Coordinates of C-alpha atoms and ligand atoms in Angstrom, one line a residue:
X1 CA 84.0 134.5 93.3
X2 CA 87.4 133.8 94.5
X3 CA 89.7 131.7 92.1
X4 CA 92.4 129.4 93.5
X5 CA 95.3 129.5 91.9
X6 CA 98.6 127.2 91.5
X7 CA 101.7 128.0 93.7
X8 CA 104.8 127.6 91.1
X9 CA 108.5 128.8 91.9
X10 CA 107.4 130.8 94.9
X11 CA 104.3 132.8 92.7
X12 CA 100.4 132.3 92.2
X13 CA 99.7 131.5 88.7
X14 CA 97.0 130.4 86.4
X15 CA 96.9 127.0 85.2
X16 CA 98.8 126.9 81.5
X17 CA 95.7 125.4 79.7
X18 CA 93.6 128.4 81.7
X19 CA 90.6 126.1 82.9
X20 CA 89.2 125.9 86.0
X21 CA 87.1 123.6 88.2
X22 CA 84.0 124.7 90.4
X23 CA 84.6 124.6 94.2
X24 CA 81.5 123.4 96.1
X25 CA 80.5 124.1 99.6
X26 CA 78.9 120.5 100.6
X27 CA 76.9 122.3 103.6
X28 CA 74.9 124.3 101.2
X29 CA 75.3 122.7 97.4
X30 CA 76.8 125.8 96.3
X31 CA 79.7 127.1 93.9
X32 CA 81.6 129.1 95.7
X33 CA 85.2 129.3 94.3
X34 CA 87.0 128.0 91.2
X35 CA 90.0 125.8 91.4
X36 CA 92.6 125.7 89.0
X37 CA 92.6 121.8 86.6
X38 CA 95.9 122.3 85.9
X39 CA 97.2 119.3 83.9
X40 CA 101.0 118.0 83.2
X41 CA 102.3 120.8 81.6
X42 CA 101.5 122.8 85.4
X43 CA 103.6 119.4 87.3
X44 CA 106.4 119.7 85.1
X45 CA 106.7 123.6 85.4
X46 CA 106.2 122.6 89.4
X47 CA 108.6 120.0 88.9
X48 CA 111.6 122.1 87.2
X49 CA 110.8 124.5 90.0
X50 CA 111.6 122.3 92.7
X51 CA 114.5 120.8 91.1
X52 CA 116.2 124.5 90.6
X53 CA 115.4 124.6 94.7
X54 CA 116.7 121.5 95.3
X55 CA 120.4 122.0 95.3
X56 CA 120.0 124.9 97.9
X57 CA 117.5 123.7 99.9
X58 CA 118.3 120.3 100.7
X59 CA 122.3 121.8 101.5
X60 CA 120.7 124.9 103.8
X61 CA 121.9 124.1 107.5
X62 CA 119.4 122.0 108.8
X63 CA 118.7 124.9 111.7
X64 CA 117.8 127.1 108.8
X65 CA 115.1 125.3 107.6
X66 CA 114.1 124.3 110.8
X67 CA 113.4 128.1 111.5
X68 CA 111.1 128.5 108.1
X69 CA 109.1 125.7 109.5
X70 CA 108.3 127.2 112.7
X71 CA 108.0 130.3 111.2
X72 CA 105.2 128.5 108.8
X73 CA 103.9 126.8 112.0
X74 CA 103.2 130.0 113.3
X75 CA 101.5 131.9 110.8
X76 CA 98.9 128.6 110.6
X77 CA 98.4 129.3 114.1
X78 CA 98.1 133.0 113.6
X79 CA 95.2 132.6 111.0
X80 CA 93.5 129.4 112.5
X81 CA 89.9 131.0 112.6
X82 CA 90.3 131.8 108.5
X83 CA 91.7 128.5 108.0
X84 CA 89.0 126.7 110.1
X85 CA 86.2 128.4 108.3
X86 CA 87.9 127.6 104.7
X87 CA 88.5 124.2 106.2
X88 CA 84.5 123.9 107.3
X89 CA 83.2 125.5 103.9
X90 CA 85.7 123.1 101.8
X91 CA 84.6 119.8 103.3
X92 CA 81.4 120.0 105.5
X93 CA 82.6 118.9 108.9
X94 CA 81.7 121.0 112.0
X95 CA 83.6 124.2 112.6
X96 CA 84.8 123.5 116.3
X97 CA 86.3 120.1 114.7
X98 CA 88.1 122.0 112.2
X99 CA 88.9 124.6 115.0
X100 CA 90.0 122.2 117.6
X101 CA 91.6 119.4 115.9
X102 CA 92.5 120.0 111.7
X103 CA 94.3 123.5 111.9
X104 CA 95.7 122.5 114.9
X105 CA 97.1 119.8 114.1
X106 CA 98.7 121.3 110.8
X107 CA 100.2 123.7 113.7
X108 CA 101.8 120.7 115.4
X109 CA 102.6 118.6 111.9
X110 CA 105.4 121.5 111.1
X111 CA 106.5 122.5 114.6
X112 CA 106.8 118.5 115.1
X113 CA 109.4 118.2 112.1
X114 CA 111.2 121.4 112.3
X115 CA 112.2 120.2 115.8
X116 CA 112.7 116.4 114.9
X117 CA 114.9 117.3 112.0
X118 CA 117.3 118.5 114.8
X119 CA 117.1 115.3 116.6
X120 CA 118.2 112.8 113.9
X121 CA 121.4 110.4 114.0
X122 CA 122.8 107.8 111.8
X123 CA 124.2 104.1 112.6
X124 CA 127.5 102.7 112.4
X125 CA 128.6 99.6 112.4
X126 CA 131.9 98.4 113.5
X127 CA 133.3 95.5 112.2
X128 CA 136.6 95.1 114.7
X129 CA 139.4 95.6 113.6
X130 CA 138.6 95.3 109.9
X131 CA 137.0 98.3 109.0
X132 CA 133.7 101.1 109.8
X133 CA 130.6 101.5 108.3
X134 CA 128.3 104.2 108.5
X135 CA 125.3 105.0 107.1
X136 CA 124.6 108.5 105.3
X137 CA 121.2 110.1 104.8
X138 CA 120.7 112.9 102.7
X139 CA 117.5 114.0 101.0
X140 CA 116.0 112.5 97.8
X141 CA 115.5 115.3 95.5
X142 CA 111.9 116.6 94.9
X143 CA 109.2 114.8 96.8
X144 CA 105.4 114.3 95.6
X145 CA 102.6 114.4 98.0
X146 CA 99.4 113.5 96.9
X147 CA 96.6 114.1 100.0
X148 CA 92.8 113.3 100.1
X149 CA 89.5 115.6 101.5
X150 CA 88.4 114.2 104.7
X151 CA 91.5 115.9 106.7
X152 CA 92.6 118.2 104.1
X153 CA 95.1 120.5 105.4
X154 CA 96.0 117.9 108.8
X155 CA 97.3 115.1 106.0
X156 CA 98.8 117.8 103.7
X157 CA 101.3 118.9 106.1
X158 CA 101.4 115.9 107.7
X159 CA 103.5 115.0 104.2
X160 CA 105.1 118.6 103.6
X161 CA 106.2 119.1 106.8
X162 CA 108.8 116.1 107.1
X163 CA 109.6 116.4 103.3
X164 CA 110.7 119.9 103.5
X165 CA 112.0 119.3 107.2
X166 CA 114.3 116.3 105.4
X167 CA 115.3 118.5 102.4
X168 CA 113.7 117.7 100.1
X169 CA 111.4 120.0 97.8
X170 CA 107.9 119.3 97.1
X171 CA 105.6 119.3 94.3
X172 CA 102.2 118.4 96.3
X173 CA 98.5 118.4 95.2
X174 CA 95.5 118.5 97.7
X175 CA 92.5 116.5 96.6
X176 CA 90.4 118.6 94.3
X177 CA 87.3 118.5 96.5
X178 CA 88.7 120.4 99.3
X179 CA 91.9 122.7 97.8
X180 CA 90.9 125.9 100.0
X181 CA 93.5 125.2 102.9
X182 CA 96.5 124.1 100.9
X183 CA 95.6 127.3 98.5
X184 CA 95.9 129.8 101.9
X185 CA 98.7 127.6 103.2
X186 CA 100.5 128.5 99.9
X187 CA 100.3 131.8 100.3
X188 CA 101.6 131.5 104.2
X189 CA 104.6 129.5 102.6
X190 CA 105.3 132.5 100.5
X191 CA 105.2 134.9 103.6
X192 CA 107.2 132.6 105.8
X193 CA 109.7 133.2 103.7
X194 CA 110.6 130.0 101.8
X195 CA 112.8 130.4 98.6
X196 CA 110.9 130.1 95.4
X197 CA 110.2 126.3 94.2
X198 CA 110.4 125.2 97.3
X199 CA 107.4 124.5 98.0
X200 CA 104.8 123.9 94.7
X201 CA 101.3 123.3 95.2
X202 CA 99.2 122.2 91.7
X203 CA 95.8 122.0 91.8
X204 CA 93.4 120.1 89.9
X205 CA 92.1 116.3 89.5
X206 CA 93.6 113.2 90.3
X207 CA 94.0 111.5 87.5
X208 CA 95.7 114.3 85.6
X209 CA 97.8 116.2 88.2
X210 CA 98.0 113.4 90.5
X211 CA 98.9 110.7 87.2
X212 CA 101.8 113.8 86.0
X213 CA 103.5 113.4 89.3
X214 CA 103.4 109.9 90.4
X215 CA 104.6 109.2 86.6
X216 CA 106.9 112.4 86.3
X217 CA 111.0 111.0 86.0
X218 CA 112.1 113.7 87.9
X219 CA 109.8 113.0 91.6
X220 CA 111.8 109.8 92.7
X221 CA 109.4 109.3 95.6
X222 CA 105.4 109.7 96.3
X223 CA 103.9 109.8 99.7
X224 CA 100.2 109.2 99.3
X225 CA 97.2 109.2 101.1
X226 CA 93.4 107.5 99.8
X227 CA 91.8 105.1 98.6
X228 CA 93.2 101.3 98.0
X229 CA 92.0 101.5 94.8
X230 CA 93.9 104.7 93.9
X231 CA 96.7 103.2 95.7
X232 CA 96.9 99.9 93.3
X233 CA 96.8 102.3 90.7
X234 CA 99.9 104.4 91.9
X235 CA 101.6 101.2 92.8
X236 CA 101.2 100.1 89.1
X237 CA 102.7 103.2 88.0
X238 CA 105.3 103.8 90.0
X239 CA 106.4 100.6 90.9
X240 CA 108.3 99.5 88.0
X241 CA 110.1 103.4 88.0
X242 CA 111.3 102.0 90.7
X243 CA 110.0 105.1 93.1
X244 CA 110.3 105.0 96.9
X245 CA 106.0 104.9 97.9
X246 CA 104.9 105.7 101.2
X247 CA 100.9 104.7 100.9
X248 CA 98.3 105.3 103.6
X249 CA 95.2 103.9 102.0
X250 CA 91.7 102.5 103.1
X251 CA 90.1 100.9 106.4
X252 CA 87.5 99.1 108.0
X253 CA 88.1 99.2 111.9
X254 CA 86.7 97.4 114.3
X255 CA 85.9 98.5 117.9
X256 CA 86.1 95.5 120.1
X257 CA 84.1 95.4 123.4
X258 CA 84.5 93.0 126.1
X259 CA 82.2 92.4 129.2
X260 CA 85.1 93.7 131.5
X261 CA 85.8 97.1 129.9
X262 CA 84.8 100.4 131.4
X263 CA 80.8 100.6 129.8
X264 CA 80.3 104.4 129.7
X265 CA 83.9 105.0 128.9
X266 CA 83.7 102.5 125.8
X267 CA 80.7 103.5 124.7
X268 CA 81.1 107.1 124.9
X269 CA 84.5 106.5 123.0
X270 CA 82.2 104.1 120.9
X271 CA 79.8 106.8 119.5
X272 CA 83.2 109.2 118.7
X273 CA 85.1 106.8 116.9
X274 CA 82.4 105.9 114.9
X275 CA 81.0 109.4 113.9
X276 CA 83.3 112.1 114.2
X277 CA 83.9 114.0 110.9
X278 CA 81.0 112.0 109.7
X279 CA 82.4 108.8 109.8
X280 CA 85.1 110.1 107.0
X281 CA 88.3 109.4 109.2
X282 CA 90.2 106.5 107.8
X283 CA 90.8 105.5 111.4
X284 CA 86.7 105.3 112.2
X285 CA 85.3 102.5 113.9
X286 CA 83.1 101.3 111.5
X287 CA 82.1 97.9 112.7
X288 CA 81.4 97.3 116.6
X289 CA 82.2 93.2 117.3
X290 CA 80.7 93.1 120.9
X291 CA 80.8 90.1 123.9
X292 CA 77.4 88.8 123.9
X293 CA 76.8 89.1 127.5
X294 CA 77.0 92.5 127.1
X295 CA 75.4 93.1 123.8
X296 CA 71.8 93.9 124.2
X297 CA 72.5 96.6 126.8
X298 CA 75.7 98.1 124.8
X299 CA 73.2 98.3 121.6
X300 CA 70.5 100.1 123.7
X301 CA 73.3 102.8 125.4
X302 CA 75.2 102.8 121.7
X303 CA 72.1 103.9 119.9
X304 CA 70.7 106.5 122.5
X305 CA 73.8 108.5 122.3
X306 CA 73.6 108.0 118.8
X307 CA 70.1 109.1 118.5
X308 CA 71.3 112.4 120.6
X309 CA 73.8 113.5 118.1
X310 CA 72.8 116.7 115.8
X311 CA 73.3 117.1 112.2
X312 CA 73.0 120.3 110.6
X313 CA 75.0 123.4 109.5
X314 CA 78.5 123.2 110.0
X315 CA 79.0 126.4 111.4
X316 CA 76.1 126.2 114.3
X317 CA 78.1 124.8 117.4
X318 CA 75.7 122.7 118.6
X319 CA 75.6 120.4 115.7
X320 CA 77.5 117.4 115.9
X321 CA 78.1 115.8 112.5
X322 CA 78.4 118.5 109.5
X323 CA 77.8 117.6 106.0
X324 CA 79.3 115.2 104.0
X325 CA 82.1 116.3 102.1
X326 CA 81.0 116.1 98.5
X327 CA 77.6 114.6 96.4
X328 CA 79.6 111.8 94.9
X329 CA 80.5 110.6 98.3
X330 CA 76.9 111.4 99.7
X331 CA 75.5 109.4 96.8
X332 CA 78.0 106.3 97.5
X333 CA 77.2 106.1 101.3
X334 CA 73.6 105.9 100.4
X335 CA 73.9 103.0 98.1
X336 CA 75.6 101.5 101.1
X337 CA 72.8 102.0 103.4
X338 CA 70.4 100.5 100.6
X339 CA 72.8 97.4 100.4
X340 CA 72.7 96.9 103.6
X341 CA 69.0 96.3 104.2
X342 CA 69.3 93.9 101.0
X343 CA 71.5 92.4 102.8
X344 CA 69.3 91.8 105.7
X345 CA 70.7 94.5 107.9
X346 CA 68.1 95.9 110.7
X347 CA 68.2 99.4 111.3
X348 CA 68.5 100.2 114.7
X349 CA 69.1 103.9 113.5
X350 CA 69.2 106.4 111.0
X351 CA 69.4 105.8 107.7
X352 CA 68.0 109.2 106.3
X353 CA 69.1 112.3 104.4
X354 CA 68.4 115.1 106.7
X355 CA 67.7 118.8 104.8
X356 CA 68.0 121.4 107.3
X357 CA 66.2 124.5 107.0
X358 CA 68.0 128.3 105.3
X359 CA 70.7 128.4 104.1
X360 CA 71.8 124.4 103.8
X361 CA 68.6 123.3 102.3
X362 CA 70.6 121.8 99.5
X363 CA 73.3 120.5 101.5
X364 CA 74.6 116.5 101.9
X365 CA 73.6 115.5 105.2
X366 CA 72.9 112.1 106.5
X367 CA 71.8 110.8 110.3
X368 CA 74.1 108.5 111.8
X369 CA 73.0 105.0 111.0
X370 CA 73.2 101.8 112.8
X371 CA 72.5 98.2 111.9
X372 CA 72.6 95.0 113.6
X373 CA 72.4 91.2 112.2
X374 CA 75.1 91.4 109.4
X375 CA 77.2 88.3 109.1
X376 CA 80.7 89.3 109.3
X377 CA 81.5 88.2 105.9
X378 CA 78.7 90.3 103.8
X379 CA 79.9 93.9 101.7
X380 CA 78.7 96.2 104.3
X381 CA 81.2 94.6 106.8
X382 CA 83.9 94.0 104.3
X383 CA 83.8 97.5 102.4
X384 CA 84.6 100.9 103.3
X385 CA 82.1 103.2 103.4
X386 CA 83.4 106.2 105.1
X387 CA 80.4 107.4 106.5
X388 CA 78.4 107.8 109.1
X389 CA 77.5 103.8 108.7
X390 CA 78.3 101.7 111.3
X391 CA 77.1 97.7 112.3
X392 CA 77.1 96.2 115.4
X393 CA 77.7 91.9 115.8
X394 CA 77.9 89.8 118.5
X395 CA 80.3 87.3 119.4
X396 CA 81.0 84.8 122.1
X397 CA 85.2 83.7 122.1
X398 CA 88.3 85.1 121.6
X399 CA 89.0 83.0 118.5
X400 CA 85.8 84.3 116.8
X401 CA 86.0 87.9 117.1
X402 CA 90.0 87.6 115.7
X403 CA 88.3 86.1 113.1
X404 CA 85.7 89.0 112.4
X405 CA 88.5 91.3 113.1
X406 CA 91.2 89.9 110.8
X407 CA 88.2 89.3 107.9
X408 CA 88.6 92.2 105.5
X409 CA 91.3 93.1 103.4
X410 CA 92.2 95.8 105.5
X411 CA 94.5 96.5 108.2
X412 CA 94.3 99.7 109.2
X413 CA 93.4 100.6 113.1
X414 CA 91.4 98.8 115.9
X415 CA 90.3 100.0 119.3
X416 CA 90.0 97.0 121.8
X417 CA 88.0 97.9 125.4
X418 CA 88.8 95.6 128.3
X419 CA 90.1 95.9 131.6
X420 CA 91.8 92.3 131.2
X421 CA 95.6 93.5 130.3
X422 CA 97.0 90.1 129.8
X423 CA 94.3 89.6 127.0
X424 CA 95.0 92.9 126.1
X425 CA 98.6 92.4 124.9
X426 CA 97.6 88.7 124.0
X427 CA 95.4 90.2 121.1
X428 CA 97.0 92.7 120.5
X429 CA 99.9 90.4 119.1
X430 CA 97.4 88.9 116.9
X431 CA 95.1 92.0 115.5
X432 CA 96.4 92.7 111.8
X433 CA 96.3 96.5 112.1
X434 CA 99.4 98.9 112.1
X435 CA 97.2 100.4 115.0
X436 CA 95.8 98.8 117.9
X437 CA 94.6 101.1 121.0
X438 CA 93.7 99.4 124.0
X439 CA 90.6 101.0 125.8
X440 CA 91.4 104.7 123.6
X441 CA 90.9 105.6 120.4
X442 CA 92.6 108.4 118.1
X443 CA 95.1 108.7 120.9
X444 CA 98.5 110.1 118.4
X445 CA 102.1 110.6 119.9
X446 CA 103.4 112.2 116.7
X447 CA 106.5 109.7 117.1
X448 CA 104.9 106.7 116.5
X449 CA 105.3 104.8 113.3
X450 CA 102.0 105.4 111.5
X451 CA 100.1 103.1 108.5
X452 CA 98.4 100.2 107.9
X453 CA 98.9 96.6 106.9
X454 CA 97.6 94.3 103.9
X455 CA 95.2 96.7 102.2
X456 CA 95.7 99.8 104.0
X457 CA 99.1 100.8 102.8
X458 CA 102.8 100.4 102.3
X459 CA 105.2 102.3 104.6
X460 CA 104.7 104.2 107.8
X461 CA 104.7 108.1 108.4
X462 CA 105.0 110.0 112.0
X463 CA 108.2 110.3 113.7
X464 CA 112.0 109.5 112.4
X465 CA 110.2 107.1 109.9
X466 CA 108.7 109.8 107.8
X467 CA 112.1 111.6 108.0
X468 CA 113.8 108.8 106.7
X469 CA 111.6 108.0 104.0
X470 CA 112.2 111.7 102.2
X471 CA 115.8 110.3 102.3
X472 CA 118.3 108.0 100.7
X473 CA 120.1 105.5 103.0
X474 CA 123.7 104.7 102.0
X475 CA 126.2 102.7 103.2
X476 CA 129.9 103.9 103.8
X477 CA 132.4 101.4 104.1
X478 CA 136.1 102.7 105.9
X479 CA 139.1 99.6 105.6
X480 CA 140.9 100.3 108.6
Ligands
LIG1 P1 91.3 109.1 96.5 O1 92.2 107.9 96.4 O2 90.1 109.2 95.6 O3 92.1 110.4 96.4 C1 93.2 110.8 97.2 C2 94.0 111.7 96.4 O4 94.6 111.1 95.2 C3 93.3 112.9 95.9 O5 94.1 114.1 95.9 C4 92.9 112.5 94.5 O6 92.6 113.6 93.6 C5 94.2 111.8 94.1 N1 94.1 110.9 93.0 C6 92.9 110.3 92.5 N2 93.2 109.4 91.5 C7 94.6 109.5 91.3 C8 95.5 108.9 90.4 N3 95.1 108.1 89.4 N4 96.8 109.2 90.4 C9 97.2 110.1 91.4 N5 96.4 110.7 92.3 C10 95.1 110.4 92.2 O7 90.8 109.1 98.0 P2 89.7 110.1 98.6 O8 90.2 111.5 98.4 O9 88.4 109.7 98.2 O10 90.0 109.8 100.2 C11 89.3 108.9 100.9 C12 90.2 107.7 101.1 O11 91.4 108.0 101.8 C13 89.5 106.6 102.0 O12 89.7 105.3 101.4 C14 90.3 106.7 103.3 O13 90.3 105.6 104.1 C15 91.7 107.1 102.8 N6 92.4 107.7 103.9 C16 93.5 107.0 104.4 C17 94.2 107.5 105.5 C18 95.4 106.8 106.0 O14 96.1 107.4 106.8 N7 95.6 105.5 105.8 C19 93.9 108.8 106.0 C20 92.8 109.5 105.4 C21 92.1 108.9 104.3 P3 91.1 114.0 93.4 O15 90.5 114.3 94.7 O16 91.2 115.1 92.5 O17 90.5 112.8 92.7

C-alpha cells in the first residue's frame, strides 16, 4: 500500500510522531493508501524550513521564479493522466471531470501567476510640489494555505501558485480526505527544481496541522478555503495575532430564471450547475427561484434531464456524477434529504443511495435529488449541503426573488438567466454575491477578483488581488 509522506525542506519524510491515517477511495469504500497525521511538531519543522528559504526566495529575480513556476506548470501537464486518476480515486468525481477541468486547471493556476508576477506595478502619489509617495510591495514571509477536498489539487495551487509567484514561501496542507495530488505535486515541486523549504506540504487533520499553522507566530498570513464554520474558527484564532486572512468559505447559490431567458440554454446550464462534481462545488446552484409563468414547464424539462444523468464508477465515461467524496459527507447529505421531506419538501427526484454493481458495491453514491414546495426561509434552503440536493420555488416579482436570493447568510455566487439586460445590471447591483453571472455559470477569467460576501468569506483571490495579498503594502514618503 502506498504511504504518503510529508514534503519538509525539499525531502519526503515521515511524520515525527510516526502515525499515519487511512486513505479511502469513496468509489469503492476501500483503504487504499496511508497518509501521514503529522501534528505541530511536523508545522514547525515545515515552518523553520520555509523561513531558512525565505530570505533567498522572496529576493530571487522575480523572472527566476517565474521560470520554476512554469517549469512546475509543465510537469502537471506532463503527468495529467496520473494526476487525474489520483485525483478521481482520492475524491470520487468522474475521471473526464478530473481530466478536463481539476488538473487542468492546476496547469493554468501556475502558468497564470508565473506570468502575472511579471506584470505587476506599484502606485505613487504625487503631492505637488511638496513631496512623492510610493507604495512598496514586497513578500510577507512564509505563507499558510489551508485547501479543502471537493477541488483538491485546482484550490491547492490556486493558493501556492500566487504565494510562491509573490515570494513568499509556503507551508500548505491539503484536506486530509483527498491528499493524493498535493503528495505527487510535491514530488513535481522537487523535480522542478525549487530550492529546499520552499515549498512544504504537511499532511494530516485539520484541527492539528491545520490549528499548528493558522496559530504558528512565524506564518503571518493564512489563505483558506472551507467551511464557514472552520472559517469562524480560524478567524478566532488568527484574528487577534493579528494575521493577514484571505477566507473563501461556504455557499448556497441561487440560479434565477426569468420567463425571457433562453429555456434550453438555462436549463441545460441549470442541470450543470447544480450537479457537476456532485453538487460539491462551492459555486453549485443549489436552489432554483423560477418566474412562475414559466415554472411548471422549467420543472418538467429540469427534472427529465435530471432523471437522464448516470451515477456510477468514476472511471466509466459514461457516468455523469461519481461518488461522493467521503462517508461522513455521504452520511450528512442524507440527513439533509430526510430533513427535507420533514420539512414538507416533495420529491420530484432522487433521493436514493445508488450501489452499483463490482467493484463499487460499497461505494457513496447518491441520485441527483430534486424538491419542490420549500418556503424560502426553512434549513434545506438556508443550509449548505453540498450535494447533489437541489429545490426548486416559484416566485412572481422582482422584489420577491431578491428577497429569496439575499435570505441566507451567504453570499457566495448566483447565476441570473434573462434576456432583459437593463434588469440584468439592475439586479445585478442588488444580488449580495461576490459573483453574479448573467445567463453563464462557472464562466472564470483568472483576473477577476474572486470570494464571497457576508458568510462566504473575507478577501478575494484571482488576479493582482491574490498577488497582493502574499504581500506587505507600504508607504514611502520623499520631501521634495
Ligand atoms: P473544512 O472547513 O472542513 O476543511 C477545509 C480545510 O481546513 C481542510 O484541509 C481541513 O482539514 C482544514 N481544517 C479543518 N478544521 C480546521 C481547523 N480547526 N483549523 C485549520 N484547518 C482546519 O471544509 P471541507 O473540506 O469540508 O470543504 C467543504 C467546504 O469548503 C464547503 O463549505 C465549501 O463551500 C467550501 N468551499 C469554498 C470555496 C470557495 O472558494 N469559497 C471553494 C470550495 C469549497 P481536514 O480535511 O483534515 O479536516
Amino acid at each position: 500500500m502506498l504511504t504518503i509522506k510529508n514534503l519538509i525542506n525539499g525531502q519526503s519524510v515521515e511524520p515525527i510522531a510516526g502515525n499515519y491515517l487511512d486513505n479511502i477511495n469513496p468509489a469503492t469504500g476501500e483503504v487504499y493508501a496511508r497518509i501521514p497525521d503529522s501534528d505541530e511538531r511536523d508545522v514547525d519543522a515545515a515552518t523553520a524550513a520555509a523561513n531558512a528559504a525565505f530570505p533567498a526566495w522572496s529576493t530571487t529575480p522575480k523572472e527566476k521564479r517565474s521560470a520554476a513556476l512554469l517549469k512546475l506548470s509543465s510537469l502537471i501537464e506532463k503527468n495529467l493522466d496520473k494526476l487525474a486518476l489520483a485525483e478521481t480515486n482520492d475524491q470520487g468525481k468522474p475521471l473526464w471531470l478530473s481530466k478536463s477541468v481539476d488538473i487542468p486547471r492546476a496547469v493554468s493556476n501556475f502558468h497564470f501567476y508565473a506570468t502575472a508576477a511579471l506584470h505587476t506595478h506599484t502606485e505613487a502619489h504625487a503631492m505637488e510640489q511638496t513631496a512623492i509617495n510610493y507604495t512598496l510591495r514586497t513578500p510577507i514571509g512564509v505563507a499558510g494555505c489551508i485547501s479543502p477536498w471537493n477541488l483538491p489539487l485546482y484550490l491547492f495551487t490556486w493558493k501556492i501558485a500566487p504565494a510562491l509567484a509573490a515570494g513568499c514561501t509556503v507551508v500548505a496542507k491539503p484536506s486530509e480526505i483527498t491528499p493524493m495530488t498535493a503528495y505527487i505535486l510535491g514530488e513535481l515541486s522537487i523535480e522542478a527544481g525549487f530550492p529546499p523549504g520552499v515549498l512544504n506540504i504537511v499532511h494530516g487533520l485539520g484541527p492539528k496541522v491545520g490549528m499548528s499553522i493558522v496559530s504558528h507566530p512565524q506564518i503571518p498570513a493564512i489563505s483558506f478555503t472551507g467551511g464557514t464554520k472552520t472559517g469562524e474558527i480560524i478567524s478566532a484564532t488568527a484574528g487577534p495575532m493579528f494575521k493577514k486572512l484571505s477566507l473563501e468559505l461556504g455557499g448556497k447559490n441561487p440560479t434565477i430564471v426569468f420567463a425571457d431567458a433562453d429555456f434550453d440554454k438555462t436549463v441545460q446550464t441549470a442541470v450543470r450547475s447544480a450537479f457537476s462534481n456532485q453538487g460539491e462545488i462551492c459555486l453549485c446552484g443549489s436552489r432554483l427561484l423560477i418566474e412562475r409563468s414559466i415554472y411548471e414547464k422549467f420543472k418538467d424539462a429540469f427534472v427529465q434531464e435530471v432523471k437522464k444523468l448516470k451515477v456510477g464508477d468514476p472511471l466509466v465515461e459514461e457516468n455523469w456524477l461519481g461518488a461522493i467524496a467521503s462517508k461522513p459527507h455521504f452520511e450528512k447529505i442524507l440527513s439533509y434529504i430526510d430533513l427535507a421531506k420533514q420539512e414538507g419538501g416533495q420529491l420530484l427526484c432522487g433521493g436514493n443511495t445508488v450501489t452499483p454493481s463490482g467493484r463499487c458495491a460499497n461505494g457513496y453514491f447518491i441520485e441527483p435529488t430534486v424538491f419542490e414546495n420549500l418556503p424560502f426561509d426553512c434549513r434545506t434552503n438556508q443550509e449548505e449541503i453540498f450535494g447533489p440536493v437541489v429545490t426548486l420555488q416559484p416566485f412572481d416579482t422582482e422584489e420577491e426573488v431578491l428577497q429569496y436570493a439575499n435570505s441566507t447568510r451567504y453570499g457566495l455566487a448566483c447565476s441570473l438567466w434573462t434576456s432583459d439586460l437593463s434588469r440584468a445590471h439592475r439586479l445585478a447591483n442588488q444580488l449580495q454575491f461576490g459573483i453574479v453571472w448573467i445567463n453563464c455559470w462557472l464562466l472564470r477569467d483568472l483576473r477577476t477578483p474572486f470570494g464571497g460576501m457576508k458568510g462566504s468569506g473575507v478577501g478575494r483571490e484571482g488576479g493582482f488581488e491574490a498577488l497582493n495579498f502574499f504581500t506587505e503594502e507600504r508607504n514611502v514618503c520623499i520631501r521634495i
